[in-house]
Short mmCIF file of C-alpha atoms in Angstrom, two decimals:
data_model
loop_
_atom_site.label_atom_id
_atom_site.label_comp_id
_atom_site.label_asym_id
_atom_site.label_seq_id
_atom_site.Cartn_x
_atom_site.Cartn_y
_atom_site.Cartn_z
CA ASP A 1 44.84 17.38 -24.13
CA ALA A 2 44.65 14.01 -22.44
CA GLY A 3 47.69 13.04 -20.45
CA VAL A 4 49.10 9.60 -19.87
CA ILE A 5 46.27 7.36 -18.76
CA GLN A 6 46.86 4.43 -16.46
CA SER A 7 44.56 1.76 -15.16
CA PRO A 8 43.74 0.54 -12.65
CA ARG A 9 44.51 3.38 -10.26
CA HIS A 10 44.45 1.04 -7.29
CA GLU A 11 44.70 -2.71 -7.13
CA VAL A 12 44.80 -5.07 -4.21
CA THR A 13 45.54 -8.66 -5.06
CA GLU A 14 46.57 -11.84 -3.35
CA MET A 15 50.02 -13.28 -3.64
CA GLY A 16 50.31 -15.58 -6.61
CA GLN A 17 47.73 -13.80 -8.71
CA GLU A 18 48.45 -12.24 -12.07
CA VAL A 19 48.41 -8.47 -12.24
CA THR A 20 48.11 -6.46 -15.41
CA LEU A 21 48.68 -2.73 -15.46
CA ARG A 22 47.67 -0.72 -18.48
CA CYS A 23 48.86 2.49 -20.03
CA LYS A 24 47.77 4.77 -22.81
CA PRO A 25 50.51 7.25 -23.71
CA ILE A 26 49.94 10.78 -24.90
CA SER A 27 48.91 10.80 -28.53
CA GLY A 28 51.87 11.43 -30.79
CA HIS A 29 54.46 10.32 -28.26
CA ASN A 30 56.76 7.55 -29.42
CA SER A 31 58.66 6.75 -26.24
CA LEU A 32 57.03 4.95 -23.35
CA PHE A 33 58.46 4.20 -19.93
CA TRP A 34 57.45 2.08 -16.97
CA TYR A 35 58.77 3.21 -13.60
CA ARG A 36 58.29 1.75 -10.16
CA GLN A 37 58.34 3.74 -6.95
CA THR A 38 58.97 2.25 -3.53
CA MET A 39 60.12 3.72 -0.27
CA MET A 40 63.25 1.60 -0.32
CA ARG A 41 64.36 2.09 -3.91
CA GLY A 42 62.73 5.34 -4.94
CA LEU A 43 61.87 5.79 -8.60
CA GLU A 44 63.44 3.16 -10.78
CA LEU A 45 63.08 2.59 -14.49
CA LEU A 46 61.81 -0.86 -15.35
CA ILE A 47 61.65 -0.75 -19.13
CA TYR A 48 61.24 1.67 -21.97
CA PHE A 49 60.04 1.47 -25.55
CA ASN A 50 60.82 3.51 -28.61
CA ASN A 51 58.32 3.25 -31.45
CA ASN A 52 56.75 0.23 -29.73
CA VAL A 53 60.07 -1.63 -29.55
CA PRO A 54 61.58 -2.44 -26.13
CA ILE A 55 64.95 -0.71 -25.95
CA ASP A 56 66.13 -1.49 -22.46
CA ASP A 57 64.51 -3.89 -20.02
CA SER A 58 67.48 -4.17 -17.70
CA GLY A 59 65.44 -2.66 -14.89
CA MET A 60 62.83 -5.40 -14.93
CA PRO A 61 63.36 -7.16 -11.61
CA GLU A 62 62.88 -10.73 -12.73
CA ASP A 63 61.10 -13.03 -15.11
CA ARG A 64 57.84 -12.57 -13.30
CA PHE A 65 57.66 -9.16 -14.89
CA SER A 66 56.87 -8.63 -18.55
CA ALA A 67 55.87 -5.63 -20.62
CA LYS A 68 54.40 -5.27 -24.06
CA MET A 69 53.53 -2.47 -26.40
CA PRO A 70 51.42 -3.93 -29.21
CA ASN A 71 50.75 -0.51 -30.74
CA ALA A 72 51.56 3.15 -30.31
CA SER A 73 48.63 3.81 -28.01
CA PHE A 74 48.76 0.94 -25.54
CA SER A 75 51.16 -0.80 -23.23
CA THR A 76 50.85 -3.37 -20.47
CA LEU A 77 53.02 -4.36 -17.55
CA LYS A 78 52.27 -7.80 -16.24
CA ILE A 79 53.38 -9.48 -13.04
CA GLN A 80 52.84 -13.21 -12.81
CA PRO A 81 52.85 -14.50 -10.14
CA SER A 82 52.69 -11.46 -7.92
CA GLU A 83 54.48 -11.29 -4.57
CA PRO A 84 54.10 -8.93 -1.59
CA ARG A 85 57.43 -7.27 -2.43
CA ASP A 86 55.91 -6.12 -5.71
CA SER A 87 53.72 -3.71 -3.79
CA ALA A 88 54.56 -0.28 -5.15
CA VAL A 89 53.32 2.54 -7.29
CA TYR A 90 53.85 1.85 -10.96
CA PHE A 91 54.10 4.85 -13.22
CA CYS A 92 53.79 4.92 -16.95
CA ALA A 93 55.30 7.88 -18.78
CA SER A 94 55.66 9.00 -22.36
CA SER A 95 57.56 11.49 -24.44
CA LYS A 96 58.13 12.44 -28.03
CA TRP A 97 61.59 11.33 -29.06
CA THR A 98 62.91 13.44 -31.90
CA GLY A 99 66.61 12.67 -31.56
CA THR A 100 66.99 14.92 -28.56
CA THR A 101 65.65 14.78 -25.06
CA ASN A 102 62.13 15.98 -24.60
CA THR A 103 59.96 16.27 -21.56
CA ILE A 104 58.68 13.03 -20.13
CA TYR A 105 55.11 13.17 -18.83
CA PHE A 106 53.86 10.78 -16.21
CA GLY A 107 50.53 9.19 -15.58
CA GLU A 108 48.91 9.28 -12.16
CA GLY A 109 50.29 5.88 -11.25
CA SER A 110 48.84 2.49 -10.43
CA TRP A 111 49.00 1.73 -6.72
CA LEU A 112 49.53 -2.00 -6.31
CA THR A 113 49.20 -3.87 -3.05
CA VAL A 114 49.93 -7.58 -2.97
CA VAL A 115 48.79 -9.30 0.21
CA ALA B 1 77.59 6.41 -14.83
CA GLN B 2 74.88 8.93 -14.26
CA LYS B 3 73.78 9.84 -10.78
CA VAL B 4 71.58 12.42 -9.11
CA THR B 5 72.00 13.30 -5.45
CA GLN B 6 69.46 15.15 -3.37
CA ALA B 7 71.13 15.31 0.00
CA GLN B 8 68.18 16.91 1.78
CA THR B 9 65.75 14.19 2.72
CA GLU B 10 63.25 16.45 4.44
CA ILE B 11 62.85 20.18 4.83
CA SER B 12 60.30 21.91 6.99
CA VAL B 13 59.58 25.62 6.68
CA VAL B 14 56.92 28.02 7.77
CA GLU B 15 54.69 29.59 5.19
CA LYS B 16 56.20 32.62 3.42
CA GLU B 17 59.74 31.48 4.01
CA ASP B 18 62.03 30.97 1.04
CA VAL B 19 63.43 27.48 0.61
CA THR B 20 66.09 26.00 -1.66
CA LEU B 21 66.19 22.37 -2.68
CA ASP B 22 69.61 21.10 -3.67
CA CYS B 23 70.44 18.82 -6.57
CA VAL B 24 73.89 17.60 -7.57
CA TYR B 25 74.42 15.39 -10.58
CA GLU B 26 77.12 13.28 -12.16
CA THR B 27 77.43 12.48 -15.82
CA ARG B 28 80.14 11.91 -18.39
CA ASP B 29 78.00 13.30 -21.17
CA THR B 30 78.74 16.77 -22.46
CA THR B 31 75.14 17.22 -23.47
CA TYR B 32 72.41 16.34 -21.04
CA TYR B 33 69.13 17.54 -19.62
CA LEU B 34 68.05 18.24 -16.10
CA PHE B 35 64.51 18.15 -14.77
CA TRP B 36 62.52 18.87 -11.68
CA TYR B 37 59.29 17.08 -10.86
CA LYS B 38 56.84 17.63 -8.04
CA GLN B 39 54.95 14.81 -6.34
CA PRO B 40 52.15 16.19 -4.16
CA PRO B 41 50.42 14.04 -1.54
CA SER B 42 47.97 12.84 -4.17
CA GLY B 43 50.85 10.93 -5.75
CA GLU B 44 51.10 12.07 -9.35
CA LEU B 45 54.39 13.28 -10.80
CA VAL B 46 54.13 16.80 -12.15
CA PHE B 47 56.72 18.19 -14.53
CA LEU B 48 58.17 21.54 -13.46
CA ILE B 49 61.15 22.34 -15.65
CA ARG B 50 63.60 20.96 -18.20
CA ARG B 51 67.02 22.52 -18.70
CA ASN B 52 69.60 21.85 -21.42
CA SER B 53 73.22 21.55 -20.30
CA PHE B 54 74.23 24.28 -22.72
CA ASP B 55 71.88 26.79 -21.17
CA GLU B 56 73.17 28.01 -17.84
CA GLN B 57 70.81 30.91 -17.54
CA ASN B 58 68.78 30.91 -14.40
CA GLU B 59 65.06 30.59 -14.86
CA ILE B 60 62.20 32.10 -12.94
CA SER B 61 58.59 31.08 -13.11
CA GLY B 62 56.43 32.89 -10.62
CA ARG B 63 57.62 31.92 -7.15
CA TYR B 64 59.86 29.19 -8.56
CA SER B 65 63.42 29.73 -9.70
CA TRP B 66 66.21 27.44 -10.76
CA ASN B 67 69.95 27.95 -10.51
CA PHE B 68 71.98 25.80 -12.88
CA GLN B 69 75.74 25.81 -12.28
CA LYS B 70 77.71 23.52 -14.51
CA SER B 71 80.96 24.25 -12.63
CA THR B 72 79.56 22.62 -9.51
CA SER B 73 77.23 20.17 -11.29
CA SER B 74 74.27 21.58 -9.44
CA PHE B 75 70.73 22.43 -10.40
CA ASN B 76 69.08 23.93 -7.36
CA PHE B 77 65.44 24.87 -7.00
CA THR B 78 64.20 27.79 -4.92
CA ILE B 79 60.65 28.49 -3.87
CA THR B 80 60.09 32.05 -2.79
CA ALA B 81 57.41 32.87 -0.24
CA SER B 82 56.47 29.24 0.21
CA GLN B 83 52.85 28.22 0.59
CA VAL B 84 51.19 25.20 2.13
CA VAL B 85 50.29 23.98 -1.36
CA ASP B 86 54.00 23.66 -2.08
CA SER B 87 54.17 20.75 0.34
CA ALA B 88 55.29 17.79 -1.74
CA VAL B 89 58.22 15.59 -2.61
CA TYR B 90 60.43 17.19 -5.22
CA PHE B 91 62.58 15.10 -7.53
CA CYS B 92 65.54 16.19 -9.56
CA ALA B 93 66.32 14.05 -12.61
CA LEU B 94 68.98 13.72 -15.28
CA SER B 95 68.75 12.51 -18.85
CA GLU B 96 71.48 12.00 -21.38
CA ALA B 97 70.93 13.66 -24.73
CA SER B 98 72.65 11.03 -26.81
CA GLY B 99 71.49 7.52 -27.43
CA ALA B 100 68.25 6.10 -28.60
CA THR B 101 66.02 7.66 -26.04
CA ASN B 102 65.84 9.90 -23.06
CA LYS B 103 65.35 7.85 -19.93
CA LEU B 104 65.40 9.73 -16.66
CA ILE B 105 67.61 9.00 -13.72
CA PHE B 106 65.96 10.32 -10.55
CA GLY B 107 67.35 11.51 -7.28
CA THR B 108 65.85 10.20 -4.07
CA GLY B 109 63.65 13.24 -3.62
CA THR B 110 63.27 15.94 -0.99
CA LEU B 111 60.15 16.07 1.11
CA LEU B 112 59.13 19.69 1.64
CA ALA B 113 56.67 20.42 4.40
CA VAL B 114 55.34 23.95 4.53
CA GLN B 115 53.66 24.70 7.84
CA PRO B 116 50.93 27.31 8.06
#
């Protein structure tokens, strides 16, 4: 079975440019998460969706960040404009929410470098 | 508030040694889930185990074993006869069982280096 698929795997961009990260969750999963990993802050939750609806975006660092989930099989995380401090690994993850906690599976991550 | 503490930042062992990674958690929930994930040098996050707060039985999977003790709020992970391929960062995580979803709160991770 296909896991969580993220693209691009690596991106290097210049400060001020728009960055769009993409995610395809595991088929049948109805919860989707965006995490960011940095040396300073570790793994932090940015936003999560249930049934395509954003439930909690309190982890989104600022207005430059936005996330969408137009359908059950696709989500984007956009940074506009990007800054060097946004350099991190961005993980997308999904799970099947059935009213109780289920395992969350992660994609391979998108490694973003903003220069 | 929920919190996961992995006090060991780095551990270095020699191959075939046993090693235990500590995890202590805080939560006000009576029902919750605990997880361990492995992040090898290639960077992906690999799920290892999920444990319900009602199930305090220890679990063994090959060379891996987990000791869940509710009385001390700990969920420790032991690798027996470690191998070089075990070298990775290991994350402990906590998730509440109530609420609309099951977001994970991660510890800061323990870097395990297994020397040949």
